[in-house]
Short mmCIF file of C-alpha atoms and ligand atoms in Angstrom, two decimals:
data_model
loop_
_atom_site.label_atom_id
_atom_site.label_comp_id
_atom_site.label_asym_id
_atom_site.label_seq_id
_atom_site.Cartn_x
_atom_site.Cartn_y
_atom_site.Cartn_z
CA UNK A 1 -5.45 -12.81 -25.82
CA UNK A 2 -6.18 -10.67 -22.26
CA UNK A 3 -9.73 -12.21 -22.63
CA UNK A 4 -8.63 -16.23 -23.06
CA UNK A 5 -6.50 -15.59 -20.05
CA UNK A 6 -8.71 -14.06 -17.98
CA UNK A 7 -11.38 -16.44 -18.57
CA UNK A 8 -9.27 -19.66 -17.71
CA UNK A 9 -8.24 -17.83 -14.47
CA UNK A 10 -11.79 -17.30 -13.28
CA UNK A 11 -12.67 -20.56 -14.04
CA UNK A 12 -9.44 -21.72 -12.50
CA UNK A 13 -10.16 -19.48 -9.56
CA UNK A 14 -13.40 -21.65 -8.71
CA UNK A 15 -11.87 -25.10 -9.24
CA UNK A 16 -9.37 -24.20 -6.69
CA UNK A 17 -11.10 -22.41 -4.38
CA UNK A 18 -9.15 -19.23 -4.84
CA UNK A 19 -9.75 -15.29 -3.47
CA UNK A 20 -7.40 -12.71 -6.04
CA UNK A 21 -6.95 -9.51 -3.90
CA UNK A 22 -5.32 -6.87 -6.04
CA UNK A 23 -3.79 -3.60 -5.26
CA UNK A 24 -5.08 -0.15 -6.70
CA UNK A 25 -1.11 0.20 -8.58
CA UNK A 26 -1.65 -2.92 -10.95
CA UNK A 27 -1.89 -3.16 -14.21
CA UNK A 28 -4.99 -2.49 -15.73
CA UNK A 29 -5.67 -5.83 -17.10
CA UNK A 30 -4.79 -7.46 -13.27
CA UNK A 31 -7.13 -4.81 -11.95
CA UNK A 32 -10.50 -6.45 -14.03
CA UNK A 33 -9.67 -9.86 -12.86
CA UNK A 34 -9.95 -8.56 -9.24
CA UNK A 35 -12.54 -10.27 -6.74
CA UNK A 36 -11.12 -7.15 -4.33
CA UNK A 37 -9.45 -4.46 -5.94
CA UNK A 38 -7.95 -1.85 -2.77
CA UNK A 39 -5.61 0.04 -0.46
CA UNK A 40 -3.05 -1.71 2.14
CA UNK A 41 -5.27 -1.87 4.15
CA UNK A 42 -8.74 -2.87 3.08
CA UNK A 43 -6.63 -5.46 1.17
CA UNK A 44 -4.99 -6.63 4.69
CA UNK A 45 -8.19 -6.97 6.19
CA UNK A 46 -10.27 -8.69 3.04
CA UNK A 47 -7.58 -11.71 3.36
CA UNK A 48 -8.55 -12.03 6.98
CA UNK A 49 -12.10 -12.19 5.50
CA UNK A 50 -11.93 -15.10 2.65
CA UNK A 51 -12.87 -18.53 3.11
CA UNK A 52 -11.08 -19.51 0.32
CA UNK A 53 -8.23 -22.09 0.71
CA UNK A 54 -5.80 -19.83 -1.52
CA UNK A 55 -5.13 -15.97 -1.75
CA UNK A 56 -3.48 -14.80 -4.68
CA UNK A 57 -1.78 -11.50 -3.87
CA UNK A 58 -1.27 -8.98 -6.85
CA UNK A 59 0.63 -6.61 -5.13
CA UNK A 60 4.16 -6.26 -3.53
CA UNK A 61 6.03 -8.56 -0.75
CA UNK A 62 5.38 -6.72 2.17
CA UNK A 63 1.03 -6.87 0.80
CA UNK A 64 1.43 -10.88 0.56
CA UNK A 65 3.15 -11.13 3.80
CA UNK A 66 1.09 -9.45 5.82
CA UNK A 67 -2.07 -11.53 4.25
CA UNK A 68 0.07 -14.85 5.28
CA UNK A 69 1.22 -13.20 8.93
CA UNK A 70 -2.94 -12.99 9.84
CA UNK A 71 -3.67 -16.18 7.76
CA UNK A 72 -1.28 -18.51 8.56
CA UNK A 73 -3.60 -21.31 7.98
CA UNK A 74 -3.62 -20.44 4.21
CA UNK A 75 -1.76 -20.43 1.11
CA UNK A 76 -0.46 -17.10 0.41
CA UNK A 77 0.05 -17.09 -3.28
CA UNK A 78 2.25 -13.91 -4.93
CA UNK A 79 2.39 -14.42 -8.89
CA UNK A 80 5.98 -12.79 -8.61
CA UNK A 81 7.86 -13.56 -5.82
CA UNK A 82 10.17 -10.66 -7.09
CA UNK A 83 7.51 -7.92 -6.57
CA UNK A 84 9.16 -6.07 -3.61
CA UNK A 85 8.88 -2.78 -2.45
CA UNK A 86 12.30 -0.97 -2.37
CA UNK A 87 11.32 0.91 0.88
CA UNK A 88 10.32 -1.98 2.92
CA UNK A 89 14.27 -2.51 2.97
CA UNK A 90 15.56 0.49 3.79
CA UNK A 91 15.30 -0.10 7.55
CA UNK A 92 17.10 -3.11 8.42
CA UNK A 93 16.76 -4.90 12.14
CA UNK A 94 20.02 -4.28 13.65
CA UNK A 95 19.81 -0.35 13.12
CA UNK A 96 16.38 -0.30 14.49
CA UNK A 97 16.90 -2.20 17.76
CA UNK A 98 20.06 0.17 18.20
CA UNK A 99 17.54 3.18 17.58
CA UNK A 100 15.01 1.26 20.17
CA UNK A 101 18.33 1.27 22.75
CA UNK A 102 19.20 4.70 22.16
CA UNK A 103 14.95 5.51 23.08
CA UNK A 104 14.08 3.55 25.92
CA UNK A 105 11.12 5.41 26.11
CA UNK A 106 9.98 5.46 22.82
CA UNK A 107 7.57 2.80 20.67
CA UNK A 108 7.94 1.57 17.20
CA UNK A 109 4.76 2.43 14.83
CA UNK A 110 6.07 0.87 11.20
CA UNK A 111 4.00 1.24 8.50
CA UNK A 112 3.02 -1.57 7.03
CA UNK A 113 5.50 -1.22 4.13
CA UNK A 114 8.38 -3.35 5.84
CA UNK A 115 9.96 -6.43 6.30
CA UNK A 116 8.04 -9.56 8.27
CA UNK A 117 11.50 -9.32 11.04
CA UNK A 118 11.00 -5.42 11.21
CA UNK A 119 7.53 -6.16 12.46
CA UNK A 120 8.58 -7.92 15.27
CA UNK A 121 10.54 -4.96 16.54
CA UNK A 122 7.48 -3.00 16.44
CA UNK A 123 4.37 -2.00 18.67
CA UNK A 124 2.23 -1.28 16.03
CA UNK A 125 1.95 -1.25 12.68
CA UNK A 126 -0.15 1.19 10.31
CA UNK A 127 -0.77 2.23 6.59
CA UNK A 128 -1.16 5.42 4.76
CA UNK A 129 -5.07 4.93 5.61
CA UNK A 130 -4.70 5.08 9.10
CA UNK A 131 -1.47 6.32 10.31
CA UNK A 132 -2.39 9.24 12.07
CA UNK A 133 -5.12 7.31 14.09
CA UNK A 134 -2.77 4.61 14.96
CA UNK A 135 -0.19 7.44 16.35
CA UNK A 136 -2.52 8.61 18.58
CA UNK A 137 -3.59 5.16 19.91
CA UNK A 138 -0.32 4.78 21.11
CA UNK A 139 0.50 5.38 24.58
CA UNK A 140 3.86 6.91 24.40
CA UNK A 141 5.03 10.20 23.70
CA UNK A 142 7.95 9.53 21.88
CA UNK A 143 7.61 7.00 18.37
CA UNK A 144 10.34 5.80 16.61
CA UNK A 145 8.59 5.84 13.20
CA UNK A 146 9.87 3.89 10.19
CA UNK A 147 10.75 3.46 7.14
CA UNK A 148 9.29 6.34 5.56
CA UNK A 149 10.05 9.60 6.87
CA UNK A 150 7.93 11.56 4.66
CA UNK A 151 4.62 10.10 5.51
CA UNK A 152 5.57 10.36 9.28
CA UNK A 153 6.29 14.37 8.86
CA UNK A 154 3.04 14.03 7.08
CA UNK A 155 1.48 12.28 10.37
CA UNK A 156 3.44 14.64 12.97
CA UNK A 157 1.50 17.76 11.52
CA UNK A 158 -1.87 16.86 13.09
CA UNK A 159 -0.68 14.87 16.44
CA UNK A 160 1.20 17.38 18.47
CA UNK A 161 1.73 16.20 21.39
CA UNK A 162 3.97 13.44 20.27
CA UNK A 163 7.49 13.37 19.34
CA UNK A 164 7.95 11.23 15.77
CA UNK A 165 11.72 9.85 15.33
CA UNK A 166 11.45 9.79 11.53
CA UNK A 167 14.00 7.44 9.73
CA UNK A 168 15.64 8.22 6.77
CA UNK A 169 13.29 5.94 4.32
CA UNK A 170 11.42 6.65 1.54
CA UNK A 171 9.78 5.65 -1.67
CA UNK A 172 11.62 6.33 -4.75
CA UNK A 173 8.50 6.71 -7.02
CA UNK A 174 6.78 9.43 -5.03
CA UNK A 175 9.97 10.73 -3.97
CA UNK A 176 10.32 11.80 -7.27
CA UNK A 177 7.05 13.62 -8.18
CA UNK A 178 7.88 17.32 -7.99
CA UNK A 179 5.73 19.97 -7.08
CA UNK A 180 6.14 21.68 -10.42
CA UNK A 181 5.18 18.63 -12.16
CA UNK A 182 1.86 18.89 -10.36
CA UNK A 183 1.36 22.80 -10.67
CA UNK A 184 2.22 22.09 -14.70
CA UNK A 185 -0.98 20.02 -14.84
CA UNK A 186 -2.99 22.73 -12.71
CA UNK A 187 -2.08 24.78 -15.54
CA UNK A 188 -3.77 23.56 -17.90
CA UNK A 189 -6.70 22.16 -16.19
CA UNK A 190 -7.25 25.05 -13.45
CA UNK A 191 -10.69 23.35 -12.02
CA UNK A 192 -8.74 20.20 -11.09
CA UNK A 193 -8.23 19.43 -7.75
CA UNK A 194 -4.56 18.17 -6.55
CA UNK A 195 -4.50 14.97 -4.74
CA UNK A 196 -1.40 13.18 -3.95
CA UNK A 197 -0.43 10.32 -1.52
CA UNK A 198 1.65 10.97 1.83
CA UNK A 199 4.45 9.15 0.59
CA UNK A 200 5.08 12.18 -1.19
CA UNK A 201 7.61 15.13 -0.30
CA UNK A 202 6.66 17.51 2.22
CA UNK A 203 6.37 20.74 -0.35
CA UNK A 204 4.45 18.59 -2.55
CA UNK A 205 1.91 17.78 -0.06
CA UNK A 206 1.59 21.78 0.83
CA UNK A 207 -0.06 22.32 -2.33
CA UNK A 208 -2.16 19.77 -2.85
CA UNK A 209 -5.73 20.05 -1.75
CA UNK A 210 -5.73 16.66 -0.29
CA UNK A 211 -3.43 13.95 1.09
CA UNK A 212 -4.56 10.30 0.95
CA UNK A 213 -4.10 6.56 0.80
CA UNK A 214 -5.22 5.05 -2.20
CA UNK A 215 -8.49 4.02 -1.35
CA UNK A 216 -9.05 7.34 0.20
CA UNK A 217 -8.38 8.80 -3.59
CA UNK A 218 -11.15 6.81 -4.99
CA UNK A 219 -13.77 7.29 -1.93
CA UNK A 220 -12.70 11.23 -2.22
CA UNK A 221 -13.56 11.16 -5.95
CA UNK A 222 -16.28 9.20 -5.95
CA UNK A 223 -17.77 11.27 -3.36
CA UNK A 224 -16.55 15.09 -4.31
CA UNK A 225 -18.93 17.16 -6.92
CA UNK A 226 -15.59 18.18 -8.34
CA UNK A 227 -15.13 16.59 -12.01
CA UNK A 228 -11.16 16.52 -12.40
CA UNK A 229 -8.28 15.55 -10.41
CA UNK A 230 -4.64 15.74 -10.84
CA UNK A 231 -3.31 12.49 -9.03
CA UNK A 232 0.17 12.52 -7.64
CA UNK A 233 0.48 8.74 -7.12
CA UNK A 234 1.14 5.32 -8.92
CA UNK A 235 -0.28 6.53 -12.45
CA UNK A 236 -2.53 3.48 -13.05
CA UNK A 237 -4.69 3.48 -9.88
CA UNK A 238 -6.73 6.26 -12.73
CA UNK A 239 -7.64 3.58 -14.49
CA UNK A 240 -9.74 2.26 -11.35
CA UNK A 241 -10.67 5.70 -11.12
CA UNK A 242 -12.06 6.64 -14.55
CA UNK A 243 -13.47 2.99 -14.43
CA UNK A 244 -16.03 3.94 -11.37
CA UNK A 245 -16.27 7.31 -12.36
CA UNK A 246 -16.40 7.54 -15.92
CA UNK A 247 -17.69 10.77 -16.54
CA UNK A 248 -14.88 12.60 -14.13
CA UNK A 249 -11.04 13.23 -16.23
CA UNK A 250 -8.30 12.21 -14.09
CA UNK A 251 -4.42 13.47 -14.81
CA UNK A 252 -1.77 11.26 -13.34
CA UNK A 253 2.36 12.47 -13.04
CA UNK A 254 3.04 9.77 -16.15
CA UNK A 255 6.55 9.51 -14.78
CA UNK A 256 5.07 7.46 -11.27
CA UNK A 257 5.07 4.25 -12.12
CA UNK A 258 5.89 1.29 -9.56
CA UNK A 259 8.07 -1.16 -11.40
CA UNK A 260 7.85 -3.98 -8.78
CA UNK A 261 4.25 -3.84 -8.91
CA UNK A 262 4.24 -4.26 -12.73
CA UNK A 263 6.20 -7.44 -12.53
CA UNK A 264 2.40 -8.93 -11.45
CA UNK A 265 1.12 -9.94 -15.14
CA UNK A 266 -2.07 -12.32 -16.53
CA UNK A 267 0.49 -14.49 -17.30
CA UNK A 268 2.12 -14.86 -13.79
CA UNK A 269 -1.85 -15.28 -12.24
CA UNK A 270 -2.56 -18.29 -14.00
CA UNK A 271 0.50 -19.69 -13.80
CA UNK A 272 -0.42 -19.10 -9.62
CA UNK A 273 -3.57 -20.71 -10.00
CA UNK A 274 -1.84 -23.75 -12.40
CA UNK A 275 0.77 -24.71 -9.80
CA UNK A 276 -0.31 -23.07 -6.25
CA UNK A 277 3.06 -21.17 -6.09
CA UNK A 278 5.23 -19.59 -5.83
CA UNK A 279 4.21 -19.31 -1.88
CA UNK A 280 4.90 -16.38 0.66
CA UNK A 281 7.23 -18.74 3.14
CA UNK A 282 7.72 -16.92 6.78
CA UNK A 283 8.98 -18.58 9.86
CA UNK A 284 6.30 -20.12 12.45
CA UNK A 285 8.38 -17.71 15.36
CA UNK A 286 8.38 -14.48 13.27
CA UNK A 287 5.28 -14.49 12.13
CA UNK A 288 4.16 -15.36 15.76
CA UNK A 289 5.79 -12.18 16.06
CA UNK A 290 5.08 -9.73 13.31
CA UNK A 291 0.89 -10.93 13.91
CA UNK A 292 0.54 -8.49 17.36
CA UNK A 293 1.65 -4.96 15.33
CA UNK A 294 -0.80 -6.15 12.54
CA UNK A 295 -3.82 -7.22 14.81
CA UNK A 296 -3.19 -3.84 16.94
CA UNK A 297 -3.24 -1.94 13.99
CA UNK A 298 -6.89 -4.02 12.70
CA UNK A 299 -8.25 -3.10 16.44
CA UNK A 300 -7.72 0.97 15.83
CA UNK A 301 -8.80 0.31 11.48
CA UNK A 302 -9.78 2.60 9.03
CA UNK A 303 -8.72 6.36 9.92
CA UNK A 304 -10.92 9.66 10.11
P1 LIG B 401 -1.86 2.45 -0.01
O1 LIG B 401 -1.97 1.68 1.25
O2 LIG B 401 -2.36 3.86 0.10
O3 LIG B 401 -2.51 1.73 -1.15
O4 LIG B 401 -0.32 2.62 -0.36
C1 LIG B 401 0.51 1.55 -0.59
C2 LIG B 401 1.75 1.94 -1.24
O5 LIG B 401 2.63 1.16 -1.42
C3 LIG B 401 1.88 3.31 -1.66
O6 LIG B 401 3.02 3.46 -2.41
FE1 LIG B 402 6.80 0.52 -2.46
FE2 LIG B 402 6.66 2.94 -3.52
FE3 LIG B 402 5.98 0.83 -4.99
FE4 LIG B 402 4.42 1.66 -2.98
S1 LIG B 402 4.90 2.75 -4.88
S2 LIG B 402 5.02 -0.44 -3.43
S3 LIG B 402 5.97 2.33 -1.50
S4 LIG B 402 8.00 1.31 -4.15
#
């Protein structure tokens, strides 16, 4: 059944002239019919890449949006237009620019994990990938930083000399990976190493070997002579990880799953590629907007 599907959307694909960028949380089946499988932000800056007509975005809102704010010229195709990321709405516009008020001084760095409007409050944007880099690119020593306050205490550990106003914000799926979930699995496979995203809490970060974005997990593994990993993230970015390194065992936290970016099916894609829709829509003054904080953020690209 998978198969039939997945060969009328490649041939589909081609007829239409169409790019399918796909994010390292999908579900396994969406993550073979990838032309680029990645992180925020290699996915951000593929789309400004393609010279296809359409971009079919298996991922969440704020992913799709961003690929339609730098390619306005394009269709921006997400299979589920319900696929949105809880924590790209916990900062809404009105608090922020009272927050901006309040901080003269300060600049807005939002991660890239918000709302089109709540871009064009901000400076800069950034992504798990390269959030520290893009805090020290910026100028001022204060940074309102939003919406998720646990990968900007993550960020504020390395750059000192600059005060992060963290808002409250956060995502419920890592949120909820506990430390002793983690040190459970080290249990029973002691030569594993811990690595978790910086969306997680604070004391789970602390004892984890390494923090990273999502791409960062699979270059790390690819890369490390270490053979197991314990992966506090979105469980089923392991199967793009057991997939290019199939000799290396991988134990995700089977509680983290993303429901919004399971709502992406087959099913959805070639119904995408059938009728062209449903389309990311933005208005021609916002995304005017919400394009500086992106481009900024492309100029500084990958972190260290
Ligand atoms: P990455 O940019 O690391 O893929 O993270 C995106 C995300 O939504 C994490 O929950
Ligand atoms: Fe949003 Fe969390 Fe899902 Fe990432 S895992 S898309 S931050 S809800």
């Amino acid at each position: 059944m998978n198969q039939e599907i997945q060969k009328k959307i490649k041939n589909l694909k081609k007829k239409t002239n169409s790019v399918i960028l796909v994010h390292n949380y999908q579900l396994p089946e969406v993550q073979d019919i990838a032309d680029f499988l990645g992180d925020s932000l290699d996915l951000a800056m593929k789309a400004t890449k393609t010279n296809a007509d359409n971009i079919i975005f298996c991922g969440v809102d704020f992913m799709a949006e961003s690929a339609k704010i730098l390619n306005p010229e394009k269709n921006v195709i997400i299979p589920d237009i319900n696929a949105k990321c809880p924590m790209a709405n916990m900062v809404n516009p009105n608090d922020l620019i009272k927050l901006k008020k309040e901080n003269p001084d300060a600049m807005v760095v939002s991660y890239i994990n918000t709302t089109a409007e709540i871009k064009t409050l901000s400076d800069i944007c950034c992504t798990s990938a390269n959030g520290k880099k893009v805090v020290e690119s910026v100028s001022a020593k204060k940074i309102i930083f939003v919406p998720d306050r646990n990968l900007g205490a993550y960020i504020q550990r390395f750059v000192k000399d600059k005060e992060l106003i963290l808002w409250p914000g956060m995502c419920p799926i890592h949120h909820k990976i506990r430390k002793e979930e983690l040190l459970k699995l080290k249990k029973e496979h002691p030569s594993a190493e811990i690595l978790v995203h910086p969306e997680c809490r604070p004391e789970v970060i602390d004892i984890a070997d390494h923090a990273l974005s999502t791409n960062g997990m699979v270059n790390y593994a690819k890369e490390s002579e270490i053979n197991e990993f314990i992966i506090g993230t979105e469980k089923d970015i392991c199967y793009r990880l057991k997939n290019e390194n199939p000799g290396k065992n991988f134990y995700p936290i089977k509680s983290a799953i993303c429901p919004n970016m399971k709502k992406i099916t087959l099913e959805k894609v070639l119904n995408s590629l059938e009728t062209l829709e449903p389309r990311v829509k933005i208005k021609d003054e916002i995304m005017e907007k919400a394009r500086k904080p992106l481009q900024r953020m492309m100029e500084v690209g990958q972190g260290d």
